[in-house]
Coordinates of C-alpha atoms in Angstrom, one line a residue:
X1 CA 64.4 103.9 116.1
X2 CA 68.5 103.5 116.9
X3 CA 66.8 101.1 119.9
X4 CA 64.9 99.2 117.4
X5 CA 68.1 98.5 115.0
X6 CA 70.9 97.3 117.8
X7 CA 67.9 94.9 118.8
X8 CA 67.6 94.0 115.7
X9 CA 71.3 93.3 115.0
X10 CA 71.7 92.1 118.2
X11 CA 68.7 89.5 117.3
X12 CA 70.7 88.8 114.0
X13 CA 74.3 89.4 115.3
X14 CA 75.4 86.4 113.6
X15 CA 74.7 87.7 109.5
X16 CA 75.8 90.8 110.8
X17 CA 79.2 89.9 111.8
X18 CA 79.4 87.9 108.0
X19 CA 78.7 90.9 106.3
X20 CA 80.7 93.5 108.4
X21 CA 83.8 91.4 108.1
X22 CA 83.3 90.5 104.3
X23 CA 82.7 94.7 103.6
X24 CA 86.1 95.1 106.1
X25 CA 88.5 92.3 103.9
X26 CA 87.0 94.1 100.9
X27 CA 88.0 97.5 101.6
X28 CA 91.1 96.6 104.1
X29 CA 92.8 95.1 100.7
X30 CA 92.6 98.4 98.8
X31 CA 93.8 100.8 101.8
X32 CA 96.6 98.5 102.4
X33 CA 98.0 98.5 99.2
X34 CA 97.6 101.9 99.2
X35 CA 99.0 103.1 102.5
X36 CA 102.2 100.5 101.4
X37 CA 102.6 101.8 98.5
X38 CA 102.6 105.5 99.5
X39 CA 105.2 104.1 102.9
X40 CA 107.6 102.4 100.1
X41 CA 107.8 105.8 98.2
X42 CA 108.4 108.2 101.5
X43 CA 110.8 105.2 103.5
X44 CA 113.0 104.7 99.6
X45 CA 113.3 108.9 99.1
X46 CA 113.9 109.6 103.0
X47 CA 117.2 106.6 102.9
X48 CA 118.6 108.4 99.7
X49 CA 118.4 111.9 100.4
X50 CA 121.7 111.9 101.9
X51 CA 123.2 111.3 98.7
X52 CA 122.9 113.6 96.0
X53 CA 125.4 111.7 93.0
X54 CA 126.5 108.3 92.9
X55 CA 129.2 107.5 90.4
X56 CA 130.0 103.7 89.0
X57 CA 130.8 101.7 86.3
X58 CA 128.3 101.8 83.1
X59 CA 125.7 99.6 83.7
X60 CA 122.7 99.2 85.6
X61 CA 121.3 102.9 86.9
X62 CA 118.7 100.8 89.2
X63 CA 121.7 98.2 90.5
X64 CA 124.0 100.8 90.8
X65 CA 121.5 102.5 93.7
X66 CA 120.1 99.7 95.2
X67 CA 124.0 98.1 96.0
X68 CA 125.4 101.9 96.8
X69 CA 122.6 103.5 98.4
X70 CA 120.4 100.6 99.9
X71 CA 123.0 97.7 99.9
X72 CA 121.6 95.4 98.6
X73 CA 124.0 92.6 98.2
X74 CA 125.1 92.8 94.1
X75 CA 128.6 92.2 92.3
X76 CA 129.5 96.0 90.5
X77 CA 132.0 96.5 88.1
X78 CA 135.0 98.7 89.2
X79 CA 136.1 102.4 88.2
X80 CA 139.4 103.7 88.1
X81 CA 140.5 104.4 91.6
X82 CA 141.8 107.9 90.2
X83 CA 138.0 108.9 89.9
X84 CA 138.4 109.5 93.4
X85 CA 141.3 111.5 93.0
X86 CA 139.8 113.4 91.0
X87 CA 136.7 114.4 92.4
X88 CA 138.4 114.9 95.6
X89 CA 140.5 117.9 94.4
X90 CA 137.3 118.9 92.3
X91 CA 136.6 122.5 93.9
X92 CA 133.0 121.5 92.4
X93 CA 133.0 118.8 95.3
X94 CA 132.0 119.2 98.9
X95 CA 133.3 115.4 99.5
X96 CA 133.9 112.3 97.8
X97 CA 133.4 109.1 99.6
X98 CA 134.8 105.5 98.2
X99 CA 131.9 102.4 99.3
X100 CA 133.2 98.6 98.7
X101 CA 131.3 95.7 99.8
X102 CA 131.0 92.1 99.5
X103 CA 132.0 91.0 102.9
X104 CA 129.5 90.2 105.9
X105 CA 128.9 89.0 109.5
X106 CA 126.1 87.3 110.8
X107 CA 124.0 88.8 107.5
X108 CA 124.9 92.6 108.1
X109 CA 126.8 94.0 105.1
X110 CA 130.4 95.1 105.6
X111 CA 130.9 97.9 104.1
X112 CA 134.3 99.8 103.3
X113 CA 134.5 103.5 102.9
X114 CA 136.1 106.6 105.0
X115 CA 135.4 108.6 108.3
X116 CA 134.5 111.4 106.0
X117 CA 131.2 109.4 104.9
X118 CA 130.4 108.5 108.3
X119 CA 131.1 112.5 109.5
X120 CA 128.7 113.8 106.8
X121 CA 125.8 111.1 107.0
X122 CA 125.9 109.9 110.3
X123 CA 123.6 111.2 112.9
X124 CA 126.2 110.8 115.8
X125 CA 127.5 108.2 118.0
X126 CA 125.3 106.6 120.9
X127 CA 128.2 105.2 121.6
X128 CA 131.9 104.8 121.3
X129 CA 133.9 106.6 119.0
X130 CA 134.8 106.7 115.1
X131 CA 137.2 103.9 113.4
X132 CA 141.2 105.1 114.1
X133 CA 143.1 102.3 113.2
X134 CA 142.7 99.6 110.3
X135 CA 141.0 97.1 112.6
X136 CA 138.4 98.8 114.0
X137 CA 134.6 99.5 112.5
X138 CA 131.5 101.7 112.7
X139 CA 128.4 99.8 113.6
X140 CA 124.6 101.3 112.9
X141 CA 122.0 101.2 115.2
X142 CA 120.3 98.2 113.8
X143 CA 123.4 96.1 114.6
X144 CA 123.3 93.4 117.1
X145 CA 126.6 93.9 118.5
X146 CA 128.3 95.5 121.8
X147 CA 131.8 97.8 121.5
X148 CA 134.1 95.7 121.9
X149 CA 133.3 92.4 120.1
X150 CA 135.1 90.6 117.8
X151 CA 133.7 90.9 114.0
X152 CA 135.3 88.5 111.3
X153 CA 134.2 89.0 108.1
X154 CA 133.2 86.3 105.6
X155 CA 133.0 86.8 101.7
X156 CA 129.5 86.5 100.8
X157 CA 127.1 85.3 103.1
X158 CA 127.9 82.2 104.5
X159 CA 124.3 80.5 103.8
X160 CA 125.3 80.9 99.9
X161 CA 128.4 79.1 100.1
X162 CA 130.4 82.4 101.1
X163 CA 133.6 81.8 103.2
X164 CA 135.4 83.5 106.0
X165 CA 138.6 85.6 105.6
X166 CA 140.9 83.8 108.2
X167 CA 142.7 85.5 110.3
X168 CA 140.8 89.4 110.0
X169 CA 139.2 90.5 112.7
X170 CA 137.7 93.9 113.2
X171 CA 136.9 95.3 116.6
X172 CA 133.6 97.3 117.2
X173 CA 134.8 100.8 118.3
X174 CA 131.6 102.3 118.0
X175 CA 127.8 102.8 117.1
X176 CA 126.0 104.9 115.3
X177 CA 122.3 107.0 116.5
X178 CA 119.8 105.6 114.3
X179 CA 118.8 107.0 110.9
X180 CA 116.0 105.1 109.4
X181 CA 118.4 104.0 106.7
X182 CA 119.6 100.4 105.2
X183 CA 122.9 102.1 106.9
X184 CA 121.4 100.9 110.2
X185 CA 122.2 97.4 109.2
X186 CA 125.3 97.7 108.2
X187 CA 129.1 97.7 109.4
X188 CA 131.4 100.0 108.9
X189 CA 135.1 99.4 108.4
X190 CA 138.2 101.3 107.2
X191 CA 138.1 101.1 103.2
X192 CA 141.8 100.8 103.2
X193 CA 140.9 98.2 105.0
X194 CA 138.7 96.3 102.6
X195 CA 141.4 96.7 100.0
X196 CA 144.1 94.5 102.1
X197 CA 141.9 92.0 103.0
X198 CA 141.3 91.0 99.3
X199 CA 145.0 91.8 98.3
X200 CA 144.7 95.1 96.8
X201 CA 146.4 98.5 97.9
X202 CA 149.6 96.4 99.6
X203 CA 151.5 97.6 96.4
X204 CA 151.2 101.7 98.0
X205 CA 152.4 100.5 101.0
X206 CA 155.4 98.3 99.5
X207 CA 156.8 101.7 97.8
X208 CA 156.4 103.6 100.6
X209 CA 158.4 101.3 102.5
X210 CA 161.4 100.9 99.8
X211 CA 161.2 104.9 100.0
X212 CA 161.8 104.8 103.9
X213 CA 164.5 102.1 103.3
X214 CA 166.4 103.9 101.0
X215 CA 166.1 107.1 103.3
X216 CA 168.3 105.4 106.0
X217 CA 166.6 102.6 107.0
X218 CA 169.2 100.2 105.4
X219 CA 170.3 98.5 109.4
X220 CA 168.1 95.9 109.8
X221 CA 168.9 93.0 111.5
X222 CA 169.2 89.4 110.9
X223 CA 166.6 88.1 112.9
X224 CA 164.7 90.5 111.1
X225 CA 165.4 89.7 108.0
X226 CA 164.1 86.5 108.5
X227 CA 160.8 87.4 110.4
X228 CA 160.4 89.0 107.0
X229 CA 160.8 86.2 105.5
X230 CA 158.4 83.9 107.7
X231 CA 155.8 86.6 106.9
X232 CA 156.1 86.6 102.8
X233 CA 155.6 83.2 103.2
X234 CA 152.1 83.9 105.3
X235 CA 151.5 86.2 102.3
X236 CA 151.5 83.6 99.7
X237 CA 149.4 81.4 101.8
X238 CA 147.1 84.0 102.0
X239 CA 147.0 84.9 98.8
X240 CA 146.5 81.1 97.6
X241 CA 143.0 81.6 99.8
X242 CA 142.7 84.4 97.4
X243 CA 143.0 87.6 100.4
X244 CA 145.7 89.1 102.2
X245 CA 145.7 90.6 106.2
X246 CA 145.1 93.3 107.5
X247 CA 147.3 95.1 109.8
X248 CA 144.7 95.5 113.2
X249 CA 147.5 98.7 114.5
X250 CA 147.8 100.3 111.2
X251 CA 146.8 104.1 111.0
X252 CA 144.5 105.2 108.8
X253 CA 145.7 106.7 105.5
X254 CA 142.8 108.4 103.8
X255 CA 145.2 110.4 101.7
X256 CA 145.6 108.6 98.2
X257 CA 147.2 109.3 95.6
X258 CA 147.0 108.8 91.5
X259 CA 147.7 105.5 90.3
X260 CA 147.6 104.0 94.2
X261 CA 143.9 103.4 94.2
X262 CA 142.3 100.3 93.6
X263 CA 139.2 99.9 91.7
X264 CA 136.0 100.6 93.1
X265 CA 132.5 99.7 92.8
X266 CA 131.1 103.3 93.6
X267 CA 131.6 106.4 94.5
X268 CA 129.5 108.5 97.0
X269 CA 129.6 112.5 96.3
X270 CA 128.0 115.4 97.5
X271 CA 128.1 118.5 95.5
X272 CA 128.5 121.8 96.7
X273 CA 125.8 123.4 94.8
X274 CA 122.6 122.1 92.2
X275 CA 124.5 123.3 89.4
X276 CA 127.7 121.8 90.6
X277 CA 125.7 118.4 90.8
X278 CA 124.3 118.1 87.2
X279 CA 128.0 119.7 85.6
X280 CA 129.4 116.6 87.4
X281 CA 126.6 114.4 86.3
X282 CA 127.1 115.0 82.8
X283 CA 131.1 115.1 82.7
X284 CA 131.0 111.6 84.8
X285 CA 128.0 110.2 82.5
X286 CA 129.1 110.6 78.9
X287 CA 132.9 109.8 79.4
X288 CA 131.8 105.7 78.6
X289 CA 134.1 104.8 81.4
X290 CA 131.9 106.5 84.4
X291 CA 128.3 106.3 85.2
X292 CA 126.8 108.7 87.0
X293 CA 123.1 109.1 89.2
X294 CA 120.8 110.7 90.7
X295 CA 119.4 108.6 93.6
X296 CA 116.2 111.1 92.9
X297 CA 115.6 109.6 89.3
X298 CA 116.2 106.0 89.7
X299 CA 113.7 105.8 92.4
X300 CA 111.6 107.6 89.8
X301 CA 111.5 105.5 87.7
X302 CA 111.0 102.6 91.0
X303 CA 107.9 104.6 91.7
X304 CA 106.6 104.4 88.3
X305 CA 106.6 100.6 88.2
X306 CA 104.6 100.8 91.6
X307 CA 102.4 103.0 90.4
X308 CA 101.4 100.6 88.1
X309 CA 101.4 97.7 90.1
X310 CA 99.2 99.8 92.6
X311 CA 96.7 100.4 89.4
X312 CA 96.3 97.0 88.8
X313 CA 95.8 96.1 92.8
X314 CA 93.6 98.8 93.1
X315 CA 91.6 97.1 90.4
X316 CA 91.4 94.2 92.1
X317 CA 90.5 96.3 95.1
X318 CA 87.8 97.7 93.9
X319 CA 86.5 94.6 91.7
X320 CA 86.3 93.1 95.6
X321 CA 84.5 96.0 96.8
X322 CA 81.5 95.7 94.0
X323 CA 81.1 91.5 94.2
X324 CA 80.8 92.3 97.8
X325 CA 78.3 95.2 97.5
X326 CA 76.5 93.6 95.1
X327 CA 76.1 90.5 97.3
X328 CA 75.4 92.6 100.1
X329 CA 72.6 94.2 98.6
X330 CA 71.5 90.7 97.3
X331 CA 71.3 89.4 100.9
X332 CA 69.7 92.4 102.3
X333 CA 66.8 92.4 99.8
X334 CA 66.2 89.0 100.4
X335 CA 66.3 89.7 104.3
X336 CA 63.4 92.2 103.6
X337 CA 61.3 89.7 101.9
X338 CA 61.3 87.5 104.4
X339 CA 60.9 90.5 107.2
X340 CA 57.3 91.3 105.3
X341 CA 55.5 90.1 108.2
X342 CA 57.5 92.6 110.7
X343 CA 57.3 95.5 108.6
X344 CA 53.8 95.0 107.9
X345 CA 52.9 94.6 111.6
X346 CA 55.2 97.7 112.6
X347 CA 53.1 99.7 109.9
X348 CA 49.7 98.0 111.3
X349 CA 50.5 99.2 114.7
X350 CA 50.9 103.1 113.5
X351 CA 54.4 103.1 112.4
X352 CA 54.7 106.0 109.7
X353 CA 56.7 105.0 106.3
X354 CA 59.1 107.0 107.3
X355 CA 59.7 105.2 110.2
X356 CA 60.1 101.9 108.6
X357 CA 62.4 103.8 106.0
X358 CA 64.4 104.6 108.3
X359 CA 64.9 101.2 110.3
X360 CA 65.7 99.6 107.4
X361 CA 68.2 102.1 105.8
X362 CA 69.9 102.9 109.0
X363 CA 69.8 99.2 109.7
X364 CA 72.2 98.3 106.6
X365 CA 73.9 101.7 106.8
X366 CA 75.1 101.1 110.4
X367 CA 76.6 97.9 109.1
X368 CA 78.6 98.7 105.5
X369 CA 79.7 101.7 107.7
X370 CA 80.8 99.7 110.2
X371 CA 82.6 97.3 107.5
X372 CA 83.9 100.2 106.1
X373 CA 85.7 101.7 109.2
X374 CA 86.7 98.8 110.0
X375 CA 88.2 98.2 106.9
X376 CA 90.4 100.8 107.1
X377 CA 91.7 99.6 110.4
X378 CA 92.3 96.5 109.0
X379 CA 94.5 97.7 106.3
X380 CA 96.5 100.0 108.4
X381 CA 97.4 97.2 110.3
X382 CA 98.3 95.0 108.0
X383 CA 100.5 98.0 105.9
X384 CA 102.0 98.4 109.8
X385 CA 103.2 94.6 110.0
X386 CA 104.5 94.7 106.3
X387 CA 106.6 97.7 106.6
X388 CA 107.7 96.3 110.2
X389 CA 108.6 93.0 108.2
X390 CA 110.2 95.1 105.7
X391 CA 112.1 97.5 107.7
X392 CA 114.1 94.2 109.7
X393 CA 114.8 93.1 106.3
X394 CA 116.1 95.9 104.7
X395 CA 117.2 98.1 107.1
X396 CA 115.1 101.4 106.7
X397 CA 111.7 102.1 108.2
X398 CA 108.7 103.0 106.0
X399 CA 106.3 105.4 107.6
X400 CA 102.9 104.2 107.6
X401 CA 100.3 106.9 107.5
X402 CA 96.8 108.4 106.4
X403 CA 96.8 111.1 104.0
X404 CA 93.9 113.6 103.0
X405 CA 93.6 111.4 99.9
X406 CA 92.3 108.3 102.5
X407 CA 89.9 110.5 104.2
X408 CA 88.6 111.3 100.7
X409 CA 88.2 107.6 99.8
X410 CA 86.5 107.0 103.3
X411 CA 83.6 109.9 102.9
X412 CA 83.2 108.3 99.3
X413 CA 82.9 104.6 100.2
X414 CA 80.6 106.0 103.7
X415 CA 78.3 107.9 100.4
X416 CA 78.2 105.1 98.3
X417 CA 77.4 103.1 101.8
X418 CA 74.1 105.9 101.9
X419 CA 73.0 105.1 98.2
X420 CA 73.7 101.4 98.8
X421 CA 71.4 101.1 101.7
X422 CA 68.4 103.3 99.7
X423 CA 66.9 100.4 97.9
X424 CA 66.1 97.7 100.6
X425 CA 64.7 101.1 102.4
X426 CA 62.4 102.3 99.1
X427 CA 61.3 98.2 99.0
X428 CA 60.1 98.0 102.9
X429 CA 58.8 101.9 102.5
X430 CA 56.6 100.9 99.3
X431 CA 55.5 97.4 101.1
X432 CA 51.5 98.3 101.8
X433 CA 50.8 96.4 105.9
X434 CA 47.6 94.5 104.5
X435 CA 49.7 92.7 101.5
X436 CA 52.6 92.3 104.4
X437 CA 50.6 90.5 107.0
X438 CA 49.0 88.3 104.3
X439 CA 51.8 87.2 103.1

């Protein structure tokens, strides 16, 4: 019998290959958007796990995530820098990390915050060494970029009419191990660092300097009096581009203090326990000047929205699979009309009805089945070049894989397969040979 049908395929390998491949499209649509869907929700909760509160200005929940946690490129309002303060010296707080961004190079986002962050999330160095001085930077893993090179950061990208900060340079002291986040795109620089380069935190550092002055630094020279001088007048040129330099030597200062802070877009913090986490959420979320998140609930809420968008392509899914059933089994009950002749002559020659029941059901089994499996392959691969496409977009990998669930569907599209292929079978079964050979 199996003999009979791979001859008989092989004798009709051309409508076979039609139908296998229009059964595969059919159910390769529905697993992909499945297996995607499910690789969005496990690659989006494994980036933010890190961080359990994020604290901004009031506004957008969703923006406030996606520019903090994902970085995706998006202008955020500023909190008082004394936030920081505060949460710093709250003994509720395990650490507080500062984030500002708006600068890039070569489309990876800068982004300013502290070696605590980096100590705390990181997965280690692969190479080099953390950020000790003002012009030095952290890159991740995704980073196209040697220890060593030169970085000069432009405000916005440069393809959407950003523009370069002249005269800042950072120099790549190190890189991170990988760790599947948008972090592994991204390039890590002294905050303090961020904050001079667009002409915020110099006043800290003036005061500290009339403080050394008056503490017996009164003998300077003349000729450095007037190097002074030269250099106010680079300030006001750079501050006519709108950004001030940045001192490549200067030690890091990671010790602030209140009213020395600039504003900030958000802050990073990890609670030292679950209660901890939602007391802070609620003191920092119904102030009206603070907003605060879990990463947890806005992607939540993401997921919902996927979910139904995956409702609706699943729809479409299965609205494919049925027109293509249905067409199959159109096509197959026309192909045993006109294989009367055969099937009468098989049953003319001693074939049993059973036999011929067979042939036939197996016969259109062995291809859905085949469409099926296919299918499935089909969509994996496709969700595997997506989430490849998305991942060198975005920055963090999403981890494409079966589930019980897609066994589930397979056995049920393998039974409907079974049923499917039952009435062409009953037709040739119930076909007498004399009626067959005269037709």
């Amino acid at each position: 019998m199996i003999r009979f049908v791979l001859a008989d395929l092989k004798r009709l390998w051309a409508g076979s290959v039609v139908i296998v491949l229009l059964i595969a499209l059919a159910v390769a649509l529905g697993v992909g958007v499945s297996l995607q869907e499910r690789a969005l929700r496990l690659g989006s909760a494994r980036a933010a796990e890190k961080f359990d509160l994020v604290i901004g200005a009031p506004g957008s929940e969703t923006q406030l995530i996606l520019s903090s946690v994902f970085l995706q490129p998006s202008a955020l309002p500023l909190i008082s820098g004394d936030n920081l303060i505060d949460l710093s010296e709250d003994p509720r707080v395990d650490w507080a990390a500062p984030v500002g961004f708006g600068d890039f190079h070569a489309g990876y986002p800068i982004v300013g915050t502290t070696t605590t962050l980096i100590d705390r999330t990181g997965s280690g160095f692969a190479v080099g060494h953390i950020f000790d001085v003002e012009g030095e930077a952290v890159i991740g893993s995704a980073v196209d970029l040697a220890i060593g090179e030169t970085i000069t950061p432009t405000h916005g990208r440069l393809s959407e009419g950003g523009h370069a900060h002249g005269g800042v340079n950072y120099t790549v002291a190190g890189k991170l191990n990988p760790t599947g986040t948008p972090w592994d795109r991204a390039i890590l620089v002294p905050i303090q660092a961020v904050w001079h380069v667009h002409g915020l935190g110099h006043e800290e550092d003036e005061d500290h300097d009339h403080e050394e002055e008056e503490a017996g630094h009164d003998d300077h020279d003349h000729d450095h009096d007037h190097a002074e001088e030269a250099g106010h007048h680079d300030d006001e040129d750079e501050h006519e581009h709108g950004h001030e330099g940045i001192d490549p030597d200067a030690p890091l200062d990671e010790h602030w203090h209140r009213g020395a802070v600039p504003g900030l877009p958000a802050i990073l913090v990890k609670p030292k326990t679950i209660a901890d986490a939602y007391k802070l959420r609620q003191e920092y979320r119904g102030n009206g000047q603070t907003l605060a998140v879990f990463p947890g609930e806005v992607l939540t809420s993401l997921y919902a929205t996927l979910g139904d968008m995956k409702k609706v392509l699943a729809v479409i899914a299965a609205g494919a699979q049925l027109l293509v059933a249905a067409a199959l089994l159109l096509v197959t009950v026309i192909h045993v009309g006109q294989r009367r002749r055969q099937i009468g002559a098989l049953r003319a020659f001693g074939a049993p009805g059973g036999a011929v029941f067979g042939i036939v059901w197996l016969e259109l089994f062995v291809l859905v089945a085949a469409g099926v499996l296919l299918g499935f392959a089909l969509g994996y691969a496709a969700a595997q070049v997506l989430s490849g496409i998305f991942a060198a977009e975005r920055g963090f990998g999403l981890p494409v894989a079966f589930a019980a669930e897609d066994g589930v569907l397979l056995l049920v599209l393998l039974a409907v397969a079974a049923v499917l292929a039952l009435l062409p079978a009953v037709l040739a079964y119930r076909q007498a040979p004399a009626e067959a050979l005269r037709g």
